[in-house]
Amino acid sequence: MTGTDFSEWLRGRSDERLRALVAARPELVTPVPAHIDGLAARACSPSAIGRALDRLDRFTLSVLETLALRPGPADRETLLTLLGRAVPDGPDGPGAEVLGPALDAALDLLTTRALIYGPEDALLPAPGVADALEPPAALGPPVAEVFRHHPPERLDVLLRDIDPAYEGGGGHTDGGRPARERLAALLADPATVGRLVGEVSPQARAALDELVWGPASGRLPNARRDVDTAGAQSPIEQLLARGLLGATGEETVALPREVALVLRDGRVHRDLSPGPPALEGPVRDQDLADRTAAGQAFTFVRTVEELCEVWSVDPPGVLRAGGLAVRDLRRTAQLLDLPEWAAGLVVEVAHAAGLVAAGEGEWLPTGGYDAWRIKATEDRWAVLAGAWAAMERAPGLIGERDDRDRPLNALHPDLRRPGAAQMRARTLAVLESAPPGLAPTPESVLARLAWEQPRRRPALRDRLVRFALREAEHIGVTGLGAPSSHGRSVARGDGRAAGLLAPLLPRPVDHVLLQADLTAVAPGPLTTDLGRRLALTADVESKGGATVYRFSEQSIRRALDAGHSAGDLLAMLERHSATPVPQPLAYLVTDVARRHGRIRVGAASAYIRCDDPALLDEVLADKRAHLLRLRRLAPTVLASKTSRAALVDSLRAMGYAPVAESLEGDVVVARADARRTEGQLAARVTATAAPDPETLTAAVRAMRAGDSRRRPVEAPEGQVPRSPATATISALQEAIRQGSRVWIGYLDSQGHATSRILEPARMEGGYLTAYDETRATVHRFALHRITGIAEIGR
């Protein structure tokens, strides 16, 4: 069969089967081919075949390789016999019982994806598939390729050593047949190969055994290549002299494919399992795993919130090449009390969720963060988990170095890996398939994924999988290694994760226990509002079952800078304390508030203003103020060339309590939510989004229409159709239901009316998606630009 036969086979498929094909291989209709021949050509392109092969599991790929190695068409029974020899317990063992159904499923999948074609009793690989599989089943190149560059004289010597009856010369047999063809026929004969193997030493036989199941080539720097059987000394030279190995380069040899197939004793693959390997690992109590994962989820949400609050006040800078500096990541890890890899994960997930972004040279929370933080905890976690599952970045690579020995920083563009989201989704799917309570070991997950995607690069795949497993535990998708109920929902993408997580989360408390040592103990997770207020007024001293906050002069001043008065702070503490406000804490608040703001700092470059001239005298007399270069303008005003922010910080370091004021003389309130950059919450995106059925139907209909009319259709001459808007919409809806063609009038971007012949597919959001026969393409039409509609031929 040829490429033309393949096109005809595709043309004979039903619309339902074509929809299944483009659903499984959506790249074939991006953009939509003009006709079935275009679909066939695209399906046989190397890139499209490569992507389709990458989606096959090991058994299905083995079926395809077995078919590709056949010299001609094969039926199901032939394939069943060949594959049965590779089942570990033999063709009559337990593994063979599931081989038949597994083969049927594999053949159906390969046929659906157009990787094989033809009638059931004469199946063939699609054009280009055999080339894309090279080398199949870890086999070496065929004899013709191995001995392609051997001179005719060497081939004559080789054939005489293998077949004493050989009487050819000059690279041809006595019948004019090329010597390479004669050599290929001899090395494909089991009797000849058996005789040649019997002539070599045990050491040569052992070397041959190492190459039989792959890799089929090796390096051999010092062996003589042009030797005959009489002059061969080393084991490798014995194999070379008999054609059991061939020199493919100055220092490389290869085992010919025909020889390997004979030595494999009729098997194409060594061990073949129709099903995936079982997941292994300890069994946990599922309720305990769910509660543990819920605790991790709650902690992760609060950590992301703490990150955004810290960066609201003290945002780190954006590197010139993009990303977060190493020192800033370390400082963030210390503030969050996390290892650097976990802090990097928090930063990356917050960025992927749209909570932080680069703005004016700094990493700042976005406006979307304010919308996110008022949501319920379970909804906030669902946003973070969804962003993590779908992001095309690999946080686990933070801290490593790239090919040019440059560090890979958090939030750097080079952390993007095109296969990261897909591999994370595959890992989650494997976890979701585990029985309840099973905590699969990383090794068993890797073995399952190696079976599901054998063509993936194992080094990168294994690293991404290990990253995903570690991150899933930290985020709360798994608990004690076992997938949680809400984690399984994230893997399925069914939107039920928040509802499953909600009953497992600890109930937030709205009170603390104030103590005389200027500390407050939170007996549980605080409500969002109280947590933000307390974080502004006090500093976290320790975390654990209960969080301990410590009040200090600096923390009270921070709250006063944010616009709160002493009365506001004491009222808040009284309202949310289960105990009376201790006297030392009340004294601290009132004392700091009394001194707060007596000195005002404005912009001259900067100036200091104070109603008490004696206090300014004290500042001028302080030796530490020498670097500020202060100059008195009036009894209550000092000027400085230092910036306002630096002047405020310097005075506070000297023990004073200044506040910044605006040009109008008003106090500048340092609100934590004042520093924001543009950005919204990330939309929920699945890692493997498939085209919707309406688009697939329109694509198949367009290819069918293009097949029947290979030239663009001309619109009827005369006036463009015009009809009322309601009648136009109704007629389009009816055409979509019936799958019929219509003639419409359409205004282009310049307002000119044109005629179009369409096959409408769907109508939504003010747009009509249809196949435009006048331009032979799928197009979207704005409904308000359609002037009218008429039947074809009216």
XYZ file of N, CA, C and O in Angstrom, residues 226-369:
576
model
N 39.390 -5.638 8.641
C 39.530 -6.377 7.376
C 40.269 -7.689 7.627
O 41.419 -7.876 7.210
N 39.590 -8.587 8.344
C 40.187 -9.900 8.626
C 39.243 -10.976 8.115
O 38.023 -10.774 8.008
N 39.819 -12.132 7.785
C 38.989 -13.270 7.421
C 38.954 -14.237 8.591
O 39.560 -14.021 9.634
N 38.243 -15.324 8.412
C 38.083 -16.277 9.512
C 39.401 -16.896 9.927
O 39.603 -17.216 11.109
N 40.328 -17.048 8.985
C 41.608 -17.668 9.324
C 42.484 -16.730 10.142
O 43.246 -17.169 11.020
N 42.394 -15.428 9.876
C 43.274 -14.495 10.567
C 42.667 -13.879 11.811
O 43.345 -13.103 12.502
N 41.406 -14.148 12.123
C 40.759 -13.564 13.295
C 41.351 -14.136 14.566
O 41.486 -15.347 14.704
N 41.659 -13.258 15.518
C 42.268 -13.701 16.766
C 41.389 -13.374 17.974
O 41.054 -14.262 18.750
N 41.026 -12.122 18.132
C 40.209 -11.738 19.290
C 38.758 -12.148 19.061
O 38.335 -12.401 17.928
N 37.963 -12.230 20.133
C 36.535 -12.577 19.974
C 35.794 -11.642 19.017
O 34.982 -12.089 18.212
N 36.069 -10.323 19.100
C 35.365 -9.384 18.227
C 35.777 -9.596 16.779
O 34.952 -9.514 15.857
N 37.045 -9.889 16.535
C 37.499 -10.141 15.167
C 36.841 -11.394 14.602
O 36.539 -11.456 13.399
N 36.569 -12.382 15.446
C 35.858 -13.576 14.984
C 34.448 -13.212 14.520
O 33.960 -13.735 13.511
N 33.816 -12.339 15.228
C 32.457 -11.923 14.853
C 32.481 -11.062 13.599
O 31.619 -11.203 12.721
N 33.460 -10.187 13.486
C 33.567 -9.339 12.303
C 33.854 -10.165 11.056
O 33.315 -9.890 9.972
N 34.684 -11.184 11.182
C 35.056 -12.003 10.029
C 33.881 -12.810 9.502
O 33.869 -13.193 8.321
N 32.881 -13.067 10.324
C 31.729 -13.874 9.902
C 30.490 -13.021 9.638
O 29.410 -13.556 9.422
N 30.620 -11.702 9.702
C 29.487 -10.827 9.425
C 28.490 -10.747 10.555
O 27.431 -10.121 10.400
N 28.802 -11.383 11.702
C 27.893 -11.291 12.846
C 27.955 -9.908 13.480
O 27.025 -9.501 14.181
N 29.024 -9.195 13.264
C 29.153 -7.778 13.588
C 29.661 -7.066 12.347
O 30.336 -7.673 11.505
N 29.346 -5.784 12.233
C 29.834 -4.992 11.113
C 30.400 -3.680 11.601
O 29.866 -3.081 12.550
N 31.473 -3.242 10.972
C 32.072 -1.953 11.335
C 31.268 -0.831 10.688
O 31.092 -0.798 9.470
N 30.778 0.079 11.520
C 29.998 1.209 11.013
C 30.763 2.519 11.093
O 30.235 3.566 10.722
N 31.985 2.483 11.583
C 32.809 3.682 11.687
C 34.224 3.290 12.031
O 34.580 2.109 12.099
N 35.039 4.296 12.283
C 36.433 4.028 12.606
C 36.577 3.251 13.902
O 37.467 2.421 14.048
N 35.691 3.528 14.871
C 35.822 2.882 16.173
C 34.511 2.280 16.649
O 34.354 1.978 17.834
N 33.535 2.081 15.766
C 32.234 1.556 16.181
C 31.863 0.321 15.383
O 32.207 0.194 14.202
N 31.171 -0.583 16.052
C 30.639 -1.789 15.415
C 29.174 -1.901 15.772
O 28.709 -1.337 16.769
N 28.408 -2.629 14.963
C 26.976 -2.797 15.192
C 26.576 -4.226 14.884
O 27.166 -4.888 14.020
N 25.562 -4.684 15.598
C 24.982 -6.004 15.363
C 23.880 -5.853 14.329
O 22.893 -5.148 14.557
N 23.979 -6.487 13.158
C 22.934 -6.361 12.132
C 21.583 -6.825 12.644
O 21.483 -7.763 13.437
N 20.546 -6.137 12.191
C 19.195 -6.426 12.661
C 18.785 -7.865 12.383
O 18.181 -8.534 13.227
N 19.112 -8.354 11.196
C 18.725 -9.722 10.829
C 19.344 -10.738 11.775
O 18.698 -11.715 12.188
N 20.602 -10.519 12.154
C 21.276 -11.439 13.078
C 20.612 -11.380 14.457
O 20.373 -12.415 15.093
N 20.299 -10.178 14.930
C 19.682 -10.043 16.251
C 18.329 -10.733 16.303
O 17.993 -11.397 17.301
N 17.527 -10.607 15.249
C 16.213 -11.257 15.251
C 16.343 -12.772 15.294
O 15.538 -13.461 15.940
N 17.358 -13.317 14.613
C 17.576 -14.772 14.680
C 17.992 -15.178 16.090
O 17.484 -16.156 16.655
N 18.903 -14.399 16.691
C 19.383 -14.734 18.034
C 18.318 -14.517 19.102
O 18.394 -15.104 20.188
N 17.327 -13.699 18.814
C 16.230 -13.516 19.771
C 15.234 -14.659 19.727
O 14.238 -14.641 20.470
N 15.478 -15.612 18.842
C 14.680 -16.838 18.788
C 13.198 -16.544 18.530
O 12.306 -17.044 19.232
N 12.940 -15.704 17.537
C 11.559 -15.446 17.149
C 10.857 -14.381 17.970
O 9.694 -14.079 17.712
N 11.520 -13.826 18.977
C 10.914 -12.776 19.794
C 11.411 -11.413 19.320
O 12.592 -11.241 19.032
N 10.500 -10.462 19.286
C 10.889 -9.091 18.960
C 11.306 -8.358 20.229
O 12.247 -7.558 20.233
N 10.615 -8.654 21.337
C 10.900 -8.007 22.613
C 11.274 -9.056 23.649
O 10.838 -10.211 23.575
N 12.065 -8.642 24.602
C 12.585 -9.579 25.593
C 11.504 -10.008 26.578
O 11.230 -11.183 26.744
N 10.940 -9.053 27.292
C 9.854 -9.300 28.242
C 8.739 -8.323 27.918
O 8.967 -7.112 27.866
N 7.555 -8.835 27.751
C 6.421 -8.008 27.339
C 5.293 -8.194 28.336
O 4.843 -9.320 28.585
N 4.848 -7.099 28.917
C 3.733 -7.139 29.863
C 2.549 -6.403 29.251
O 2.660 -5.213 28.927
N 1.403 -7.073 29.095
C 0.232 -6.390 28.518
C -0.307 -5.265 29.385
O -0.993 -4.377 28.898
N -0.018 -5.327 30.686
C -0.537 -4.310 31.592
C 0.577 -3.570 32.293
O 1.732 -3.986 32.293
N 0.255 -2.439 32.917
C 1.287 -1.641 33.598
C 1.740 -2.313 34.878
O 1.012 -3.124 35.469
N 2.950 -1.993 35.365
C 3.409 -2.551 36.644
C 2.575 -2.002 37.793
O 2.097 -0.866 37.754
N 2.401 -2.824 38.805
C 1.585 -2.431 39.953
C 2.319 -1.401 40.800
O 3.551 -1.407 40.896
N 1.543 -0.513 41.408
C 2.116 0.453 42.340
C 2.380 -0.235 43.674
O 1.563 -1.037 44.147
N 3.508 0.094 44.277
C 3.901 -0.515 45.539
C 4.215 0.560 46.551
O 4.636 1.668 46.197
N 4.027 0.222 47.837
C 4.332 1.170 48.892
C 3.563 0.849 50.149
O 2.691 -0.037 50.163
N 3.849 1.544 51.237
C 3.122 1.304 52.492
C 1.662 1.736 52.395
O 1.320 2.618 51.612
N 0.836 1.115 53.210
C -0.596 1.436 53.237
C -0.878 2.282 54.468
O -0.527 1.902 55.588
N -1.467 3.443 54.254
C -1.812 4.364 55.343
C -3.312 4.324 55.608
O -4.105 3.900 54.753
N -3.675 4.791 56.773
C -5.093 5.014 57.047
C -5.549 6.211 56.216
O -4.965 7.301 56.324
N -6.575 6.031 55.399
C -6.980 7.085 54.474
C -7.452 8.336 55.196
O -7.157 9.456 54.778
N -8.179 8.166 56.317
C -8.624 9.346 57.066
C -7.434 10.127 57.607
O -7.423 11.367 57.584
N -6.418 9.391 58.111
C -5.226 10.062 58.611
C -4.494 10.783 57.481
O -4.009 11.910 57.650
N -4.414 10.142 56.318
C -3.766 10.772 55.167
C -4.515 12.031 54.747
O -3.902 13.061 54.429
N -5.847 11.987 54.760
C -6.638 13.166 54.388
C -6.408 14.313 55.368
O -6.243 15.469 54.965
N -6.400 13.994 56.667
C -6.210 15.047 57.669
C -4.805 15.636 57.583
O -4.616 16.845 57.722
N -3.825 14.765 57.361
C -2.449 15.263 57.224
C -2.315 16.167 56.009
O -1.698 17.236 56.077
N -2.891 15.742 54.898
C -2.836 16.571 53.690
C -3.578 17.889 53.892
O -3.145 18.939 53.394
N -4.690 17.845 54.622
C -5.438 19.078 54.875
C -4.606 20.047 55.711
O -4.626 21.264 55.477
N -3.868 19.518 56.695
C -2.989 20.381 57.479
C -1.916 21.021 56.619
O -1.608 22.211 56.768
N -1.347 20.228 55.696
C -0.348 20.773 54.789
C -0.966 21.832 53.878
O -0.341 22.859 53.581
N -2.183 21.580 53.408
C -2.863 22.535 52.536
C -3.111 23.849 53.267
O -2.898 24.944 52.720
N -3.567 23.751 54.513
C -3.824 24.967 55.293
C -2.537 25.760 55.502
O -2.506 26.988 55.323
N -1.467 25.060 55.859
C -0.183 25.730 56.072
C 0.313 26.388 54.795
O 0.851 27.501 54.824
N 0.136 25.716 53.663
C 0.603 26.277 52.402
C -0.155 27.554 52.057
O 0.446 28.536 51.596
N -1.460 27.565 52.272
C -2.252 28.769 51.999
C -1.773 29.923 52.862
O -1.567 31.053 52.379
N -1.574 29.660 54.151
C -1.134 30.720 55.048
C 0.279 31.196 54.702
O 0.610 32.375 54.859
N 1.125 30.281 54.227
C 2.483 30.668 53.844
C 2.460 31.583 52.632
O 3.202 32.579 52.566
N 1.625 31.268 51.644
C 1.500 32.137 50.472
C 0.971 33.507 50.889
O 1.453 34.547 50.411
N 0.006 33.523 51.801
C -0.530 34.800 52.277
C 0.552 35.596 53.005
O 0.681 36.810 52.816
N 1.354 34.911 53.824
C 2.429 35.594 54.539
C 3.460 36.155 53.561
O 3.959 37.275 53.741
N 3.762 35.393 52.505
C 4.698 35.885 51.484
C 4.192 37.180 50.866
O 4.943 38.163 50.734
N 2.940 37.197 50.479
C 2.385 38.385 49.826
C 2.345 39.575 50.775
O 2.587 40.725 50.355
N 2.050 39.330 52.054
C 2.034 40.429 53.010
C 3.434 40.993 53.216
O 3.626 42.211 53.295
N 4.440 40.119 53.292
C 5.822 40.584 53.461
C 6.261 41.380 52.241
O 6.873 42.448 52.362
N 5.963 40.869 51.060
C 6.364 41.570 49.844
C 5.554 42.839 49.613
O 5.965 43.700 48.836
N 4.408 42.984 50.264
C 3.665 44.246 50.177
C 4.446 45.374 50.834
O 4.435 46.514 50.365
N 5.116 45.043 51.944
C 5.838 46.060 52.708
C 7.269 46.222 52.224
O 7.783 47.323 52.093
N 7.916 45.079 51.941
C 9.336 45.101 51.581
C 9.552 44.228 50.340
O 10.042 43.104 50.441
N 9.186 44.732 49.164
C 9.286 43.896 47.964
C 10.733 43.728 47.502
O 11.513 44.682 47.542
N 11.108 42.524 47.057
C 12.448 42.325 46.495
C 12.511 42.856 45.070
O 11.490 43.015 44.398
N 13.712 43.110 44.599
C 13.889 43.638 43.261
C 13.858 42.555 42.203
O 14.063 41.366 42.482
N 13.604 42.970 40.973
C 13.618 42.074 39.820
C 15.002 42.151 39.179
O 15.501 43.251 38.906
N 15.624 41.003 38.969
C 16.925 40.991 38.322
C 16.828 41.519 36.889
O 15.765 41.439 36.259
N 17.931 42.020 36.388
C 17.928 42.562 35.028
C 17.543 41.495 34.009
O 16.846 41.769 33.033
N 17.987 40.252 34.229
C 17.630 39.152 33.332
C 16.316 38.496 33.717
O 15.911 37.512 33.106
N 15.639 39.047 34.729
C 14.395 38.457 35.204
C 14.656 37.535 36.375
O 15.750 36.988 36.542
N 13.670 37.347 37.207
C 13.810 36.417 38.313
C 14.096 37.104 39.635
O 14.152 38.338 39.752
N 14.294 36.271 40.655
C 14.504 36.705 42.028
C 15.945 36.394 42.418
O 16.428 35.277 42.179
N 16.627 37.347 43.012
C 18.024 37.151 43.391
C 18.147 36.047 44.432
O 17.227 35.803 45.218
N 19.305 35.395 44.449
C 19.541 34.302 45.400
C 19.437 34.814 46.832
O 18.834 34.160 47.701
N 19.989 35.991 47.103
C 19.942 36.519 48.473
C 18.505 36.824 48.894
O 18.145 36.660 50.068
N 17.685 37.278 47.926
C 16.282 37.566 48.261
C 15.517 36.281 48.541
O 14.638 36.252 49.409
N 15.835 35.211 47.814
C 15.185 33.930 48.088
C 15.595 33.417 49.462
O 14.758 32.892 50.211
N 16.862 33.563 49.804
C 17.309 33.118 51.124
C 16.637 33.918 52.230
O 16.221 33.366 53.253
N 16.531 35.225 52.016
C 15.866 36.059 53.028
C 14.387 35.684 53.150
O 13.841 35.609 54.261
N 13.752 35.414 52.010
C 12.348 34.997 52.044
C 12.194 33.660 52.765
O 11.251 33.461 53.543
N 13.124 32.725 52.505
C 13.074 31.419 53.177
C 13.211 31.583 54.689
O 12.526 30.895 55.466
N 14.057 32.506 55.129
C 14.212 32.734 56.564
C 12.952 33.336 57.169
O 12.524 32.949 58.260
N 12.352 34.293 56.460
C 11.129 34.916 56.965
C 9.979 33.923 57.057
O 9.169 33.977 57.988
N 9.907 33.007 56.069
C 8.820 32.025 56.054
C 9.155 30.781 56.865
O 8.297 29.902 57.010
N 10.398 30.705 57.365
C 10.855 29.558 58.146
C 10.723 28.268 57.331
O 10.140 27.270 57.780
N 11.273 28.299 56.100
C 11.193 27.165 55.190
C 12.562 26.897 54.587
O 13.398 27.808 54.496
N 12.836 25.674 54.155
C 14.038 25.450 53.338
C 13.909 26.181 52.009
O 12.801 26.514 51.567
N 15.029 26.414 51.358
C 15.009 27.237 50.150
C 14.178 26.618 49.039
O 13.507 27.333 48.295
N 14.196 25.269 48.892
C 13.409 24.663 47.809
C 11.922 24.897 48.049
O 11.160 25.136 47.102
N 11.490 24.825 49.341
C 10.072 25.036 49.643
C 9.691 26.501 49.457
O 8.595 26.822 48.972
N 10.596 27.423 49.842
C 10.315 28.843 49.616
C 10.223 29.140 48.126
O 9.360 29.915 47.685
N 11.106 28.512 47.328
C 11.022 28.680 45.882
C 9.706 28.178 45.332
O 9.116 28.791 44.423
N 9.211 27.063 45.867
C 7.922 26.535 45.428
C 6.796 27.509 45.766
O 5.904 27.762 44.936
N 6.809 28.068 46.967
C 5.779 29.028 47.364
C 5.783 30.237 46.426
O 4.728 30.689 45.961
N 6.969 30.745 46.133
C 7.080 31.914 45.254
C 6.572 31.589 43.855
O 5.810 32.365 43.250
N 6.962 30.428 43.320
C 6.553 30.063 41.964
C 5.045 29.838 41.872
O 4.408 30.243 40.891
N 4.464 29.181 42.856
C 3.021 28.929 42.814
C 2.247 30.237 42.956
O 1.238 30.455 42.276
N 2.711 31.130 43.841
C 2.049 32.432 43.974
C 2.096 33.196 42.659
O 1.117 33.855 42.271
N 3.219 33.104 41.965
C 3.335 33.778 40.668
C 2.432 33.118 39.638
O 1.763 33.805 38.853
N 2.407 31.775 39.597
C 1.566 31.067 38.634
C 0.086 31.340 38.881
O -0.709 31.367 37.930
N -0.300 31.562 40.134
C -1.701 31.837 40.462
C -2.079 33.292 40.222
O -3.248 33.656 40.401
N -1.120 34.131 39.833
C -1.421 35.528 39.582
C -1.464 36.379 40.829
O -2.018 37.483 40.818
N -0.851 35.904 41.930
C -0.871 36.661 43.183
C 0.295 37.627 43.292
O 0.202 38.626 44.006
N 1.416 37.330 42.642
C 2.559 38.239 42.615
C 3.010 38.396 41.176
O 2.835 37.487 40.355
N 3.603 39.535 40.878
C 4.084 39.810 39.527
C 5.138 40.908 39.608
O 5.292 41.573 40.639
N 5.872 41.083 38.525
C 6.894 42.123 38.461
C 6.238 43.451 38.128
O 5.428 43.537 37.203
N 6.593 44.485 38.887
C 6.063 45.809 38.627
C 7.036 46.883 39.063
O 7.447 46.902 40.230
N 7.443 47.724 38.151
C 8.355 48.837 38.422
C 9.649 48.358 39.073
O 10.151 48.938 40.044
N 10.167 47.243 38.553
C 11.455 46.754 39.037
C 11.407 46.001 40.339
O 12.457 45.686 40.918
N 10.207 45.677 40.839
C 10.068 44.952 42.107
C 9.018 43.859 41.955
O 8.122 43.950 41.113
N 9.139 42.817 42.781
C 8.129 41.764 42.832
C 7.092 42.165 43.866
O 7.392 42.261 45.064
N 5.863 42.405 43.404
C 4.796 42.929 44.257
C 3.555 42.060 44.155
O 3.320 41.407 43.133
N 2.719 42.052 45.203
C 1.410 41.414 45.068
C 0.570 42.137 44.016
O 0.748 43.330 43.769
N -0.335 41.407 43.420
C -1.204 41.972 42.392
C -2.564 42.331 42.976
O -2.873 42.001 44.130
N -3.361 43.001 42.167
C -4.731 43.258 42.597
C -5.507 41.973 42.794
O -6.456 41.921 43.587
N -5.108 40.915 42.067
C -5.774 39.625 42.252
C -5.558 39.039 43.622
O -6.379 38.249 44.095
N -4.461 39.415 44.289
C -4.219 38.899 45.639
C -5.296 39.387 46.601
O -5.750 38.639 47.472
